[in-house]
mmCIF file of N, CA and C in Angstrom:
data_model
loop_
_atom_site.group_PDB
_atom_site.id
_atom_site.type_symbol
_atom_site.label_atom_id
_atom_site.label_comp_id
_atom_site.label_asym_id
_atom_site.label_seq_id
_atom_site.Cartn_x
_atom_site.Cartn_y
_atom_site.Cartn_z
ATOM 1 N N MET A 1 6.875 24.332 5.879
ATOM 2 C CA MET A 1 8.083 24.979 6.334
ATOM 3 C C MET A 1 8.017 26.446 5.912
ATOM 4 N N SER A 2 8.157 27.354 6.847
ATOM 5 C CA SER A 2 8.132 28.780 6.523
ATOM 6 C C SER A 2 9.558 29.305 6.410
ATOM 7 N N LEU A 3 9.691 30.480 5.806
ATOM 8 C CA LEU A 3 11.022 31.077 5.682
ATOM 9 C C LEU A 3 11.569 31.534 7.025
ATOM 10 N N ALA A 4 10.717 31.540 8.051
ATOM 11 C CA ALA A 4 11.206 31.828 9.396
ATOM 12 C C ALA A 4 12.002 30.639 9.928
ATOM 13 N N ASP A 5 11.743 29.493 9.373
ATOM 14 C CA ASP A 5 12.466 28.277 9.737
ATOM 15 C C ASP A 5 13.903 28.406 9.222
ATOM 16 N N PRO A 6 14.912 28.257 10.093
ATOM 17 C CA PRO A 6 16.306 28.414 9.652
ATOM 18 C C PRO A 6 16.700 27.465 8.513
ATOM 19 N N LEU A 7 16.179 26.246 8.525
ATOM 20 C CA LEU A 7 16.523 25.304 7.462
ATOM 21 C C LEU A 7 15.920 25.740 6.129
ATOM 22 N N ALA A 8 14.695 26.216 6.153
ATOM 23 C CA ALA A 8 14.062 26.698 4.918
ATOM 24 C C ALA A 8 14.813 27.906 4.373
ATOM 25 N N ARG A 9 15.220 28.798 5.249
ATOM 26 C CA ARG A 9 15.992 29.968 4.828
ATOM 27 C C ARG A 9 17.334 29.534 4.224
ATOM 28 N N TYR A 10 17.977 28.562 4.875
ATOM 29 C CA TYR A 10 19.248 28.037 4.357
ATOM 30 C C TYR A 10 19.054 27.461 2.956
ATOM 31 N N ILE A 11 18.007 26.671 2.757
ATOM 32 C CA ILE A 11 17.742 26.062 1.448
ATOM 33 C C ILE A 11 17.571 27.142 0.389
ATOM 34 N N CYS A 12 16.809 28.179 0.714
ATOM 35 C CA CYS A 12 16.592 29.271 -0.253
ATOM 36 C C CYS A 12 17.888 30.000 -0.591
ATOM 37 N N GLU A 13 18.767 30.148 0.378
ATOM 38 C CA GLU A 13 20.040 30.833 0.144
ATOM 39 C C GLU A 13 21.052 29.934 -0.557
ATOM 40 N N ALA A 14 20.984 28.638 -0.309
ATOM 41 C CA ALA A 14 21.971 27.708 -0.866
ATOM 42 C C ALA A 14 21.644 27.269 -2.288
ATOM 43 N N GLN A 15 20.369 27.270 -2.672
ATOM 44 C CA GLN A 15 20.002 26.792 -4.011
ATOM 45 C C GLN A 15 20.686 27.555 -5.144
ATOM 46 N N PRO A 16 20.736 28.893 -5.121
ATOM 47 C CA PRO A 16 21.435 29.590 -6.209
ATOM 48 C C PRO A 16 22.932 29.270 -6.248
ATOM 49 N N LEU A 17 23.522 29.032 -5.087
ATOM 50 C CA LEU A 17 24.945 28.684 -5.034
ATOM 51 C C LEU A 17 25.165 27.288 -5.614
ATOM 52 N N HIS A 18 24.257 26.383 -5.294
ATOM 53 C CA HIS A 18 24.310 25.037 -5.864
ATOM 54 C C HIS A 18 24.205 25.110 -7.383
ATOM 55 N N ASP A 19 23.309 25.946 -7.869
ATOM 56 C CA ASP A 19 23.137 26.096 -9.312
ATOM 57 C C ASP A 19 24.407 26.642 -9.963
ATOM 58 N N LEU A 20 25.067 27.596 -9.316
ATOM 59 C CA LEU A 20 26.332 28.123 -9.850
ATOM 60 C C LEU A 20 27.385 27.019 -9.943
ATOM 61 N N LEU A 21 27.479 26.198 -8.903
ATOM 62 C CA LEU A 21 28.449 25.098 -8.905
ATOM 63 C C LEU A 21 28.114 24.080 -9.989
ATOM 64 N N ARG A 22 26.843 23.774 -10.121
ATOM 65 C CA ARG A 22 26.409 22.810 -11.139
ATOM 66 C C ARG A 22 26.730 23.330 -12.539
ATOM 67 N N ARG A 23 26.471 24.598 -12.775
ATOM 68 C CA ARG A 23 26.741 25.179 -14.092
ATOM 69 C C ARG A 23 28.244 25.237 -14.377
ATOM 70 N N ALA A 24 29.050 25.528 -13.358
ATOM 71 C CA ALA A 24 30.507 25.514 -13.537
ATOM 72 C C ALA A 24 30.975 24.104 -13.884
ATOM 73 N N LEU A 25 30.400 23.106 -13.223
ATOM 74 C CA LEU A 25 30.738 21.711 -13.521
ATOM 75 C C LEU A 25 30.407 21.370 -14.967
ATOM 76 N N ILE A 26 29.254 21.797 -15.430
ATOM 77 C CA ILE A 26 28.851 21.531 -16.813
ATOM 78 C C ILE A 26 29.830 22.179 -17.783
ATOM 79 N N GLN A 27 30.227 23.412 -17.511
ATOM 80 C CA GLN A 27 31.136 24.099 -18.428
ATOM 81 C C GLN A 27 32.529 23.476 -18.425
ATOM 82 N N LEU A 28 33.006 23.085 -17.266
ATOM 83 C CA LEU A 28 34.312 22.426 -17.213
ATOM 84 C C LEU A 28 34.256 21.058 -17.888
ATOM 85 N N SER A 29 33.148 20.351 -17.739
ATOM 86 C CA SER A 29 32.986 19.055 -18.409
ATOM 87 C C SER A 29 32.963 19.235 -19.919
ATOM 88 N N GLY A 30 32.269 20.263 -20.381
ATOM 89 C CA GLY A 30 32.240 20.556 -21.816
ATOM 90 C C GLY A 30 33.615 20.902 -22.345
ATOM 91 N N PHE A 31 34.371 21.669 -21.571
ATOM 92 C CA PHE A 31 35.736 22.009 -21.968
ATOM 93 C C PHE A 31 36.584 20.748 -22.079
ATOM 94 N N LEU A 32 36.461 19.861 -21.089
ATOM 95 C CA LEU A 32 37.222 18.606 -21.124
ATOM 96 C C LEU A 32 36.855 17.784 -22.350
ATOM 97 N N LEU A 33 35.580 17.696 -22.651
ATOM 98 C CA LEU A 33 35.139 16.935 -23.819
ATOM 99 C C LEU A 33 35.706 17.531 -25.106
ATOM 100 N N LYS A 34 35.593 18.843 -25.255
ATOM 101 C CA LYS A 34 36.118 19.493 -26.460
ATOM 102 C C LYS A 34 37.627 19.292 -26.576
ATOM 103 N N ARG A 35 38.320 19.410 -25.450
ATOM 104 C CA ARG A 35 39.773 19.244 -25.462
ATOM 105 C C ARG A 35 40.162 17.800 -25.772
ATOM 106 N N THR A 36 39.359 16.864 -25.302
ATOM 107 C CA THR A 36 39.656 15.449 -25.518
ATOM 108 C C THR A 36 39.497 15.053 -26.977
ATOM 109 N N ILE A 37 38.464 15.568 -27.643
ATOM 110 C CA ILE A 37 38.216 15.153 -29.025
ATOM 111 C C ILE A 37 38.944 16.017 -30.049
ATOM 112 N N ALA A 38 39.499 17.137 -29.619
ATOM 113 C CA ALA A 38 40.199 18.027 -30.550
ATOM 114 C C ALA A 38 41.598 17.492 -30.843
ATOM 115 N N SER A 39 42.088 17.830 -32.010
ATOM 116 C CA SER A 39 43.462 17.454 -32.351
ATOM 117 C C SER A 39 44.424 18.404 -31.642
ATOM 118 N N ARG A 40 45.681 18.039 -31.600
ATOM 119 C CA ARG A 40 46.701 18.860 -30.928
ATOM 120 C C ARG A 40 46.863 20.228 -31.599
ATOM 121 N N GLN A 41 46.530 20.319 -32.883
ATOM 122 C CA GLN A 41 46.701 21.570 -33.614
ATOM 123 C C GLN A 41 45.508 22.512 -33.451
ATOM 124 N N THR A 42 44.426 22.030 -32.879
ATOM 125 C CA THR A 42 43.221 22.838 -32.729
ATOM 126 C C THR A 42 43.454 23.941 -31.701
ATOM 127 N N VAL A 43 42.959 25.118 -32.013
ATOM 128 C CA VAL A 43 43.031 26.229 -31.075
ATOM 129 C C VAL A 43 42.020 25.969 -29.960
ATOM 130 N N VAL A 44 42.480 26.065 -28.736
ATOM 131 C CA VAL A 44 41.631 25.784 -27.585
ATOM 132 C C VAL A 44 40.730 26.987 -27.308
ATOM 133 N N ASP A 45 39.447 26.728 -27.151
ATOM 134 C CA ASP A 45 38.470 27.756 -26.820
ATOM 135 C C ASP A 45 38.380 27.856 -25.298
ATOM 136 N N TYR A 46 38.810 28.979 -24.757
ATOM 137 C CA TYR A 46 38.823 29.161 -23.307
ATOM 138 C C TYR A 46 37.562 29.834 -22.765
ATOM 139 N N GLU A 47 36.592 30.096 -23.626
ATOM 140 C CA GLU A 47 35.360 30.749 -23.181
ATOM 141 C C GLU A 47 34.635 29.958 -22.085
ATOM 142 N N PRO A 48 34.524 28.610 -22.202
ATOM 143 C CA PRO A 48 33.876 27.863 -21.113
ATOM 144 C C PRO A 48 34.617 28.006 -19.780
ATOM 145 N N LEU A 49 35.948 28.133 -19.842
ATOM 146 C CA LEU A 49 36.713 28.294 -18.604
ATOM 147 C C LEU A 49 36.453 29.651 -17.972
ATOM 148 N N GLU A 50 36.341 30.670 -18.816
ATOM 149 C CA GLU A 50 36.045 32.009 -18.293
ATOM 150 C C GLU A 50 34.675 32.030 -17.622
ATOM 151 N N ALA A 51 33.703 31.387 -18.245
ATOM 152 C CA ALA A 51 32.358 31.322 -17.664
ATOM 153 C C ALA A 51 32.377 30.511 -16.365
ATOM 154 N N ALA A 52 33.107 29.400 -16.366
ATOM 155 C CA ALA A 52 33.207 28.573 -15.158
ATOM 156 C C ALA A 52 33.884 29.357 -14.036
ATOM 157 N N LEU A 53 34.934 30.093 -14.369
ATOM 158 C CA LEU A 53 35.638 30.896 -13.370
ATOM 159 C C LEU A 53 34.694 31.905 -12.720
ATOM 160 N N GLU A 54 33.886 32.561 -13.528
ATOM 161 C CA GLU A 54 32.938 33.547 -12.990
ATOM 162 C C GLU A 54 31.936 32.875 -12.053
ATOM 163 N N ARG A 55 31.434 31.730 -12.424
ATOM 164 C CA ARG A 55 30.467 31.025 -11.577
ATOM 165 C C ARG A 55 31.121 30.515 -10.284
ATOM 166 N N ILE A 56 32.351 30.044 -10.403
ATOM 167 C CA ILE A 56 33.082 29.571 -9.221
ATOM 168 C C ILE A 56 33.326 30.734 -8.262
ATOM 169 N N ARG A 57 33.710 31.888 -8.794
ATOM 170 C CA ARG A 57 33.929 33.069 -7.939
ATOM 171 C C ARG A 57 32.647 33.482 -7.225
ATOM 172 N N GLU A 58 31.543 33.514 -7.962
ATOM 173 C CA GLU A 58 30.257 33.889 -7.357
ATOM 174 C C GLU A 58 29.862 32.895 -6.267
ATOM 175 N N ALA A 59 30.049 31.607 -6.551
ATOM 176 C CA ALA A 59 29.700 30.577 -5.568
ATOM 177 C C ALA A 59 30.588 30.689 -4.334
ATOM 178 N N ALA A 60 31.878 30.933 -4.533
ATOM 179 C CA ALA A 60 32.804 31.065 -3.401
ATOM 180 C C ALA A 60 32.410 32.242 -2.518
ATOM 181 N N GLU A 61 32.050 33.340 -3.151
ATOM 182 C CA GLU A 61 31.627 34.519 -2.390
ATOM 183 C C GLU A 61 30.366 34.214 -1.579
ATOM 184 N N GLY A 62 29.405 33.567 -2.201
ATOM 185 C CA GLY A 62 28.169 33.230 -1.505
ATOM 186 C C GLY A 62 28.370 32.211 -0.401
ATOM 187 N N LEU A 63 29.200 31.206 -0.661
ATOM 188 C CA LEU A 63 29.434 30.170 0.346
ATOM 189 C C LEU A 63 30.195 30.715 1.548
ATOM 190 N N SER A 64 30.985 31.763 1.343
ATOM 191 C CA SER A 64 31.748 32.326 2.461
ATOM 192 C C SER A 64 30.833 32.952 3.512
ATOM 193 N N THR A 65 29.640 33.340 3.117
ATOM 194 C CA THR A 65 28.712 33.963 4.068
ATOM 195 C C THR A 65 27.505 33.078 4.390
ATOM 196 N N LEU A 66 27.423 31.916 3.786
ATOM 197 C CA LEU A 66 26.284 31.017 4.010
ATOM 198 C C LEU A 66 26.421 30.326 5.361
ATOM 199 N N CYS A 67 25.462 30.552 6.225
ATOM 200 C CA CYS A 67 25.461 29.920 7.547
ATOM 201 C C CYS A 67 24.521 28.723 7.521
ATOM 202 N N ALA A 68 25.045 27.588 7.932
ATOM 203 C CA ALA A 68 24.242 26.363 7.945
ATOM 204 C C ALA A 68 23.648 26.155 9.328
ATOM 205 N N PRO A 69 22.328 26.017 9.409
ATOM 206 C CA PRO A 69 21.712 25.718 10.706
ATOM 207 C C PRO A 69 21.957 24.255 11.073
ATOM 208 N N ALA A 70 21.538 23.903 12.266
ATOM 209 C CA ALA A 70 21.649 22.506 12.690
ATOM 210 C C ALA A 70 20.954 21.625 11.661
ATOM 211 N N GLY A 71 21.605 20.579 11.275
ATOM 212 C CA GLY A 71 21.035 19.656 10.296
ATOM 213 C C GLY A 71 21.471 19.923 8.872
ATOM 214 N N ALA A 72 22.159 21.031 8.622
ATOM 215 C CA ALA A 72 22.589 21.344 7.259
ATOM 216 C C ALA A 72 24.109 21.443 7.138
ATOM 217 N N GLY A 73 24.818 21.177 8.207
ATOM 218 C CA GLY A 73 26.282 21.260 8.177
ATOM 219 C C GLY A 73 26.907 20.294 7.183
ATOM 220 N N HIS A 74 26.388 19.076 7.136
ATOM 221 C CA HIS A 74 26.898 18.073 6.201
ATOM 222 C C HIS A 74 26.665 18.534 4.766
ATOM 223 N N HIS A 75 25.501 19.068 4.509
ATOM 224 C CA HIS A 75 25.145 19.588 3.185
ATOM 225 C C HIS A 75 26.127 20.680 2.773
ATOM 226 N N ARG A 76 26.341 21.651 3.665
ATOM 227 C CA ARG A 76 27.244 22.765 3.370
ATOM 228 C C ARG A 76 28.668 22.265 3.132
ATOM 229 N N SER A 77 29.098 21.272 3.900
ATOM 230 C CA SER A 77 30.465 20.761 3.719
ATOM 231 C C SER A 77 30.650 20.171 2.321
ATOM 232 N N HIS A 78 29.597 19.589 1.757
ATOM 233 C CA HIS A 78 29.704 19.050 0.399
ATOM 234 C C HIS A 78 29.625 20.152 -0.658
ATOM 235 N N LEU A 79 28.912 21.229 -0.373
ATOM 236 C CA LEU A 79 28.964 22.385 -1.278
ATOM 237 C C LEU A 79 30.392 22.937 -1.317
ATOM 238 N N ILE A 80 31.021 23.040 -0.146
ATOM 239 C CA ILE A 80 32.409 23.510 -0.060
ATOM 240 C C ILE A 80 33.338 22.523 -0.764
ATOM 241 N N GLY A 81 33.101 21.225 -0.601
ATOM 242 C CA GLY A 81 33.908 20.209 -1.281
ATOM 243 C C GLY A 81 33.792 20.315 -2.788
ATOM 244 N N ALA A 82 32.578 20.550 -3.283
ATOM 245 C CA ALA A 82 32.374 20.723 -4.727
ATOM 246 C C ALA A 82 33.099 21.966 -5.215
ATOM 247 N N LEU A 83 33.015 23.046 -4.446
ATOM 248 C CA LEU A 83 33.717 24.279 -4.810
ATOM 249 C C LEU A 83 35.218 24.036 -4.898
ATOM 250 N N SER A 84 35.769 23.366 -3.915
ATOM 251 C CA SER A 84 37.204 23.077 -3.901
ATOM 252 C C SER A 84 37.611 22.221 -5.099
ATOM 253 N N ALA A 85 36.811 21.216 -5.409
ATOM 254 C CA ALA A 85 37.107 20.351 -6.558
ATOM 255 C C ALA A 85 37.018 21.133 -7.868
ATOM 256 N N LEU A 86 36.051 22.032 -7.976
ATOM 257 C CA LEU A 86 35.920 22.837 -9.197
ATOM 258 C C LEU A 86 37.081 23.816 -9.337
ATOM 259 N N GLU A 87 37.555 24.347 -8.227
ATOM 260 C CA GLU A 87 38.743 25.208 -8.276
ATOM 261 C C GLU A 87 39.949 24.404 -8.754
ATOM 262 N N GLY A 88 40.073 23.162 -8.276
ATOM 263 C CA GLY A 88 41.140 22.281 -8.745
ATOM 264 C C GLY A 88 40.996 21.956 -10.216
ATOM 265 N N ALA A 89 39.758 21.745 -10.661
ATOM 266 C CA ALA A 89 39.503 21.451 -12.077
ATOM 267 C C ALA A 89 39.892 22.631 -12.948
ATOM 268 N N LEU A 90 39.565 23.824 -12.504
ATOM 269 C CA LEU A 90 39.916 25.017 -13.266
ATOM 270 C C LEU A 90 41.431 25.163 -13.360
ATOM 271 N N ALA A 91 42.127 24.942 -12.257
ATOM 272 C CA ALA A 91 43.590 25.006 -12.270
ATOM 273 C C ALA A 91 44.168 23.942 -13.198
ATOM 274 N N ALA A 92 43.605 22.742 -13.171
ATOM 275 C CA ALA A 92 44.082 21.667 -14.050
ATOM 276 C C ALA A 92 43.814 21.997 -15.513
ATOM 277 N N ALA A 93 42.673 22.615 -15.791
ATOM 278 C CA ALA A 93 42.335 22.976 -17.172
ATOM 279 C C ALA A 93 43.319 23.997 -17.729
ATOM 280 N N LEU A 94 43.826 24.854 -16.873
ATOM 281 C CA LEU A 94 44.770 25.888 -17.304
ATOM 282 C C LEU A 94 46.224 25.432 -17.228
ATOM 283 N N SER A 95 46.447 24.261 -16.667
ATOM 284 C CA SER A 95 47.802 23.736 -16.493
ATOM 285 C C SER A 95 48.402 23.290 -17.821
ATOM 286 N N THR A 96 49.687 23.528 -17.971
ATOM 287 C CA THR A 96 50.387 23.043 -19.167
ATOM 288 C C THR A 96 50.941 21.640 -18.949
ATOM 289 N N THR A 97 50.851 21.131 -17.732
ATOM 290 C CA THR A 97 51.396 19.800 -17.446
ATOM 291 C C THR A 97 50.343 18.699 -17.499
ATOM 292 N N ASP A 98 49.075 19.062 -17.627
ATOM 293 C CA ASP A 98 47.994 18.066 -17.664
ATOM 294 C C ASP A 98 47.413 17.980 -19.074
ATOM 295 N N ARG A 99 48.266 17.680 -20.034
ATOM 296 C CA ARG A 99 47.855 17.671 -21.438
ATOM 297 C C ARG A 99 46.761 16.641 -21.737
ATOM 298 N N ASP A 100 46.778 15.509 -21.058
ATOM 299 C CA ASP A 100 45.778 14.467 -21.309
ATOM 300 C C ASP A 100 44.473 14.711 -20.559
ATOM 301 N N GLY A 101 44.463 15.667 -19.658
ATOM 302 C CA GLY A 101 43.245 15.990 -18.926
ATOM 303 C C GLY A 101 42.942 15.048 -17.782
ATOM 304 N N ASP A 102 43.925 14.254 -17.346
ATOM 305 C CA ASP A 102 43.672 13.303 -16.258
ATOM 306 C C ASP A 102 43.303 14.005 -14.951
ATOM 307 N N ALA A 103 44.058 15.037 -14.590
ATOM 308 C CA ALA A 103 43.762 15.766 -13.352
ATOM 309 C C ALA A 103 42.425 16.485 -13.473
ATOM 310 N N LEU A 104 42.179 17.080 -14.623
ATOM 311 C CA LEU A 104 40.907 17.763 -14.855
ATOM 312 C C LEU A 104 39.747 16.783 -14.682
ATOM 313 N N PHE A 105 39.872 15.613 -15.278
ATOM 314 C CA PHE A 105 38.828 14.587 -15.161
ATOM 315 C C PHE A 105 38.620 14.190 -13.700
ATOM 316 N N HIS A 106 39.717 14.004 -12.978
ATOM 317 C CA HIS A 106 39.642 13.627 -11.562
ATOM 318 C C HIS A 106 38.861 14.671 -10.765
ATOM 319 N N PHE A 107 39.196 15.938 -10.949
ATOM 320 C CA PHE A 107 38.519 16.999 -10.199
ATOM 321 C C PHE A 107 37.049 17.123 -10.598
ATOM 322 N N ILE A 108 36.755 16.924 -11.870
ATOM 323 C CA ILE A 108 35.360 16.962 -12.324
ATOM 324 C C ILE A 108 34.568 15.835 -11.666
ATOM 325 N N GLU A 109 35.148 14.645 -11.623
ATOM 326 C CA GLU A 109 34.480 13.516 -10.953
ATOM 327 C C GLU A 109 34.250 13.800 -9.472
ATOM 328 N N GLU A 110 35.257 14.375 -8.834
ATOM 329 C CA GLU A 110 35.141 14.689 -7.407
ATOM 330 C C GLU A 110 34.030 15.716 -7.161
ATOM 331 N N ALA A 111 33.977 16.745 -7.989
ATOM 332 C CA ALA A 111 32.924 17.758 -7.852
ATOM 333 C C ALA A 111 31.550 17.132 -8.062
ATOM 334 N N GLU A 112 31.450 16.257 -9.045
ATOM 335 C CA GLU A 112 30.168 15.597 -9.307
ATOM 336 C C GLU A 112 29.737 14.743 -8.116
ATOM 337 N N ARG A 113 30.679 14.031 -7.510
ATOM 338 C CA ARG A 113 30.348 13.212 -6.331
ATOM 339 C C ARG A 113 29.798 14.087 -5.200
ATOM 340 N N HIS A 114 30.461 15.218 -4.963
ATOM 341 C CA HIS A 114 29.983 16.122 -3.911
ATOM 342 C C HIS A 114 28.581 16.641 -4.228
ATOM 343 N N LEU A 115 28.351 17.018 -5.482
ATOM 344 C CA LEU A 115 27.042 17.563 -5.848
ATOM 345 C C LEU A 115 25.945 16.500 -5.787
ATOM 346 N N ARG A 116 26.296 15.249 -6.032
ATOM 347 C CA ARG A 116 25.302 14.172 -5.890
ATOM 348 C C ARG A 116 24.908 13.992 -4.421
ATOM 349 N N VAL A 117 25.894 14.083 -3.525
ATOM 350 C CA VAL A 117 25.586 13.993 -2.091
ATOM 351 C C VAL A 117 24.710 15.177 -1.679
ATOM 352 N N VAL A 118 25.044 16.361 -2.180
ATOM 353 C CA VAL A 118 24.229 17.548 -1.906
ATOM 354 C C VAL A 118 22.787 17.296 -2.344
ATOM 355 N N GLY A 119 22.626 16.689 -3.507
ATOM 356 C CA GLY A 119 21.297 16.416 -4.040
ATOM 357 C C GLY A 119 20.496 15.433 -3.211
ATOM 358 N N ARG A 120 21.185 14.551 -2.511
ATOM 359 C CA ARG A 120 20.493 13.565 -1.675
ATOM 360 C C ARG A 120 20.284 14.058 -0.240
ATOM 361 N N SER A 121 20.972 15.122 0.135
ATOM 362 C CA SER A 121 20.954 15.566 1.533
ATOM 363 C C SER A 121 19.731 16.373 1.929
ATOM 364 N N LEU A 122 19.303 17.261 1.044
ATOM 365 C CA LEU A 122 18.163 18.133 1.346
ATOM 366 C C LEU A 122 17.288 18.270 0.113
ATOM 367 N N PRO A 123 16.008 18.532 0.294
ATOM 368 C CA PRO A 123 15.134 18.718 -0.877
ATOM 369 C C PRO A 123 15.490 19.996 -1.638
ATOM 370 N N GLY A 124 15.292 19.937 -2.951
ATOM 371 C CA GLY A 124 15.528 21.108 -3.787
ATOM 372 C C GLY A 124 16.893 21.158 -4.438
ATOM 373 N N PHE A 125 17.731 20.164 -4.199
ATOM 374 C CA PHE A 125 19.080 20.157 -4.753
ATOM 375 C C PHE A 125 19.328 18.931 -5.636
ATOM 376 N N GLU A 126 18.264 18.308 -6.101
ATOM 377 C CA GLU A 126 18.389 17.077 -6.868
ATOM 378 C C GLU A 126 19.126 17.343 -8.179
ATOM 379 N N THR A 127 19.903 16.354 -8.596
ATOM 380 C CA THR A 127 20.519 16.417 -9.914
ATOM 381 C C THR A 127 19.506 15.889 -10.921
ATOM 382 N N VAL A 128 19.741 16.109 -12.159
ATOM 383 C CA VAL A 128 18.814 15.669 -13.199
ATOM 384 C C VAL A 128 18.774 14.150 -13.217
ATOM 385 N N ASP A 129 17.574 13.599 -13.220
ATOM 386 C CA ASP A 129 17.372 12.157 -13.290
ATOM 387 C C ASP A 129 16.801 11.839 -14.665
ATOM 388 N N PHE A 130 17.642 11.341 -15.553
ATOM 389 C CA PHE A 130 17.211 11.095 -16.923
ATOM 390 C C PHE A 130 16.192 9.962 -17.030
ATOM 391 N N ARG A 131 16.020 9.176 -15.974
ATOM 392 C CA ARG A 131 14.984 8.141 -16.004
ATOM 393 C C ARG A 131 13.601 8.764 -16.024
ATOM 394 N N GLN A 132 13.499 10.014 -15.606
ATOM 395 C CA GLN A 132 12.219 10.711 -15.593
ATOM 396 C C GLN A 132 12.039 11.607 -16.819
ATOM 397 N N ALA A 133 13.010 11.622 -17.706
ATOM 398 C CA ALA A 133 12.948 12.493 -18.883
ATOM 399 C C ALA A 133 11.937 11.964 -19.897
ATOM 400 N N CYS A 134 11.471 12.855 -20.763
ATOM 401 C CA CYS A 134 10.487 12.456 -21.771
ATOM 402 C C CYS A 134 11.080 11.457 -22.764
ATOM 403 N N CYS A 135 12.395 11.432 -22.890
ATOM 404 C CA CYS A 135 13.035 10.526 -23.843
ATOM 405 C C CYS A 135 13.380 9.176 -23.211
ATOM 406 N N ALA A 136 12.942 8.935 -21.977
ATOM 407 C CA ALA A 136 13.311 7.707 -21.269
ATOM 408 C C ALA A 136 12.541 6.487 -21.740
ATOM 409 N N MET A 137 11.561 6.670 -22.628
ATOM 410 C CA MET A 137 10.799 5.567 -23.201
ATOM 411 C C MET A 137 10.100 4.758 -22.109
ATOM 412 N N HIS A 138 9.310 5.427 -21.293
ATOM 413 C CA HIS A 138 8.563 4.774 -20.218
ATOM 414 C C HIS A 138 7.644 3.699 -20.788
ATOM 415 N N GLY A 139 7.658 2.561 -20.181
ATOM 416 C CA GLY A 139 6.741 1.499 -20.564
ATOM 417 C C GLY A 139 7.152 0.709 -21.798
ATOM 418 N N VAL A 140 8.263 1.039 -22.421
ATOM 419 C CA VAL A 140 8.709 0.293 -23.598
ATOM 420 C C VAL A 140 9.392 -0.971 -23.113
ATOM 421 N N ARG A 141 9.023 -2.070 -23.687
ATOM 422 C CA ARG A 141 9.600 -3.355 -23.291
ATOM 423 C C ARG A 141 10.776 -3.693 -24.185
ATOM 424 N N GLY A 142 11.684 -4.456 -23.627
ATOM 425 C CA GLY A 142 12.847 -4.896 -24.385
ATOM 426 C C GLY A 142 12.455 -5.819 -25.517
ATOM 427 N N PRO A 143 13.306 -5.984 -26.524
ATOM 428 C CA PRO A 143 12.958 -6.780 -27.701
ATOM 429 C C PRO A 143 12.755 -8.259 -27.397
ATOM 430 N N PHE A 144 13.336 -8.755 -26.306
ATOM 431 C CA PHE A 144 13.222 -10.175 -26.013
ATOM 432 C C PHE A 144 12.252 -10.458 -24.872
ATOM 433 N N GLU A 145 11.575 -9.437 -24.422
ATOM 434 C CA GLU A 145 10.634 -9.609 -23.329
ATOM 435 C C GLU A 145 9.359 -10.272 -23.855
ATOM 436 N N ALA A 146 8.934 -11.309 -23.178
ATOM 437 C CA ALA A 146 7.732 -12.035 -23.614
ATOM 438 C C ALA A 146 6.512 -11.144 -23.482
ATOM 439 N N ARG A 147 5.660 -11.216 -24.474
ATOM 440 C CA ARG A 147 4.430 -10.434 -24.447
ATOM 441 C C ARG A 147 3.254 -11.382 -24.629
ATOM 442 N N LEU A 148 2.280 -11.188 -23.808
ATOM 443 C CA LEU A 148 1.082 -12.017 -23.903
ATOM 444 C C LEU A 148 0.107 -11.366 -24.864
ATOM 445 N N VAL A 149 -0.340 -12.129 -25.792
ATOM 446 C CA VAL A 149 -1.346 -11.635 -26.728
ATOM 447 C C VAL A 149 -2.646 -12.312 -26.349
ATOM 448 N N GLY A 150 -3.671 -11.531 -26.163
ATOM 449 C CA GLY A 150 -4.773 -12.074 -25.566
ATOM 450 C C GLY A 150 -6.033 -12.352 -26.045
#
């Protein structure tokens, strides 16, 4: 596939936007985790939200001009869906009415679902697969698995 190919060009233009959305999701998830385990008296650190906001703004700007060729419309619609969910998550994180983080959690889950579909739609947008990680203990058998000694 050459860069003259509209789909290849789209992939090259969409990958950095996908990365911005993924990084915003990670930061909002980290904020939710910190907020969930912190006591009510703990001062809330808004730095992850500021970073997420910047990434969401950059992604929104890029997605506004991203043209999807034939065959990539579904992919782009899920990038837009992830962006919308992350914007909702950011609003929920800043809300004074969502003290338990239920709305924030909902929007984070929704964004993750969209990004997983994006990862399955076109090459180059895969999410991290921990089954392939070095810590996945490839080839290790369970403690009750029968072993033949020979």
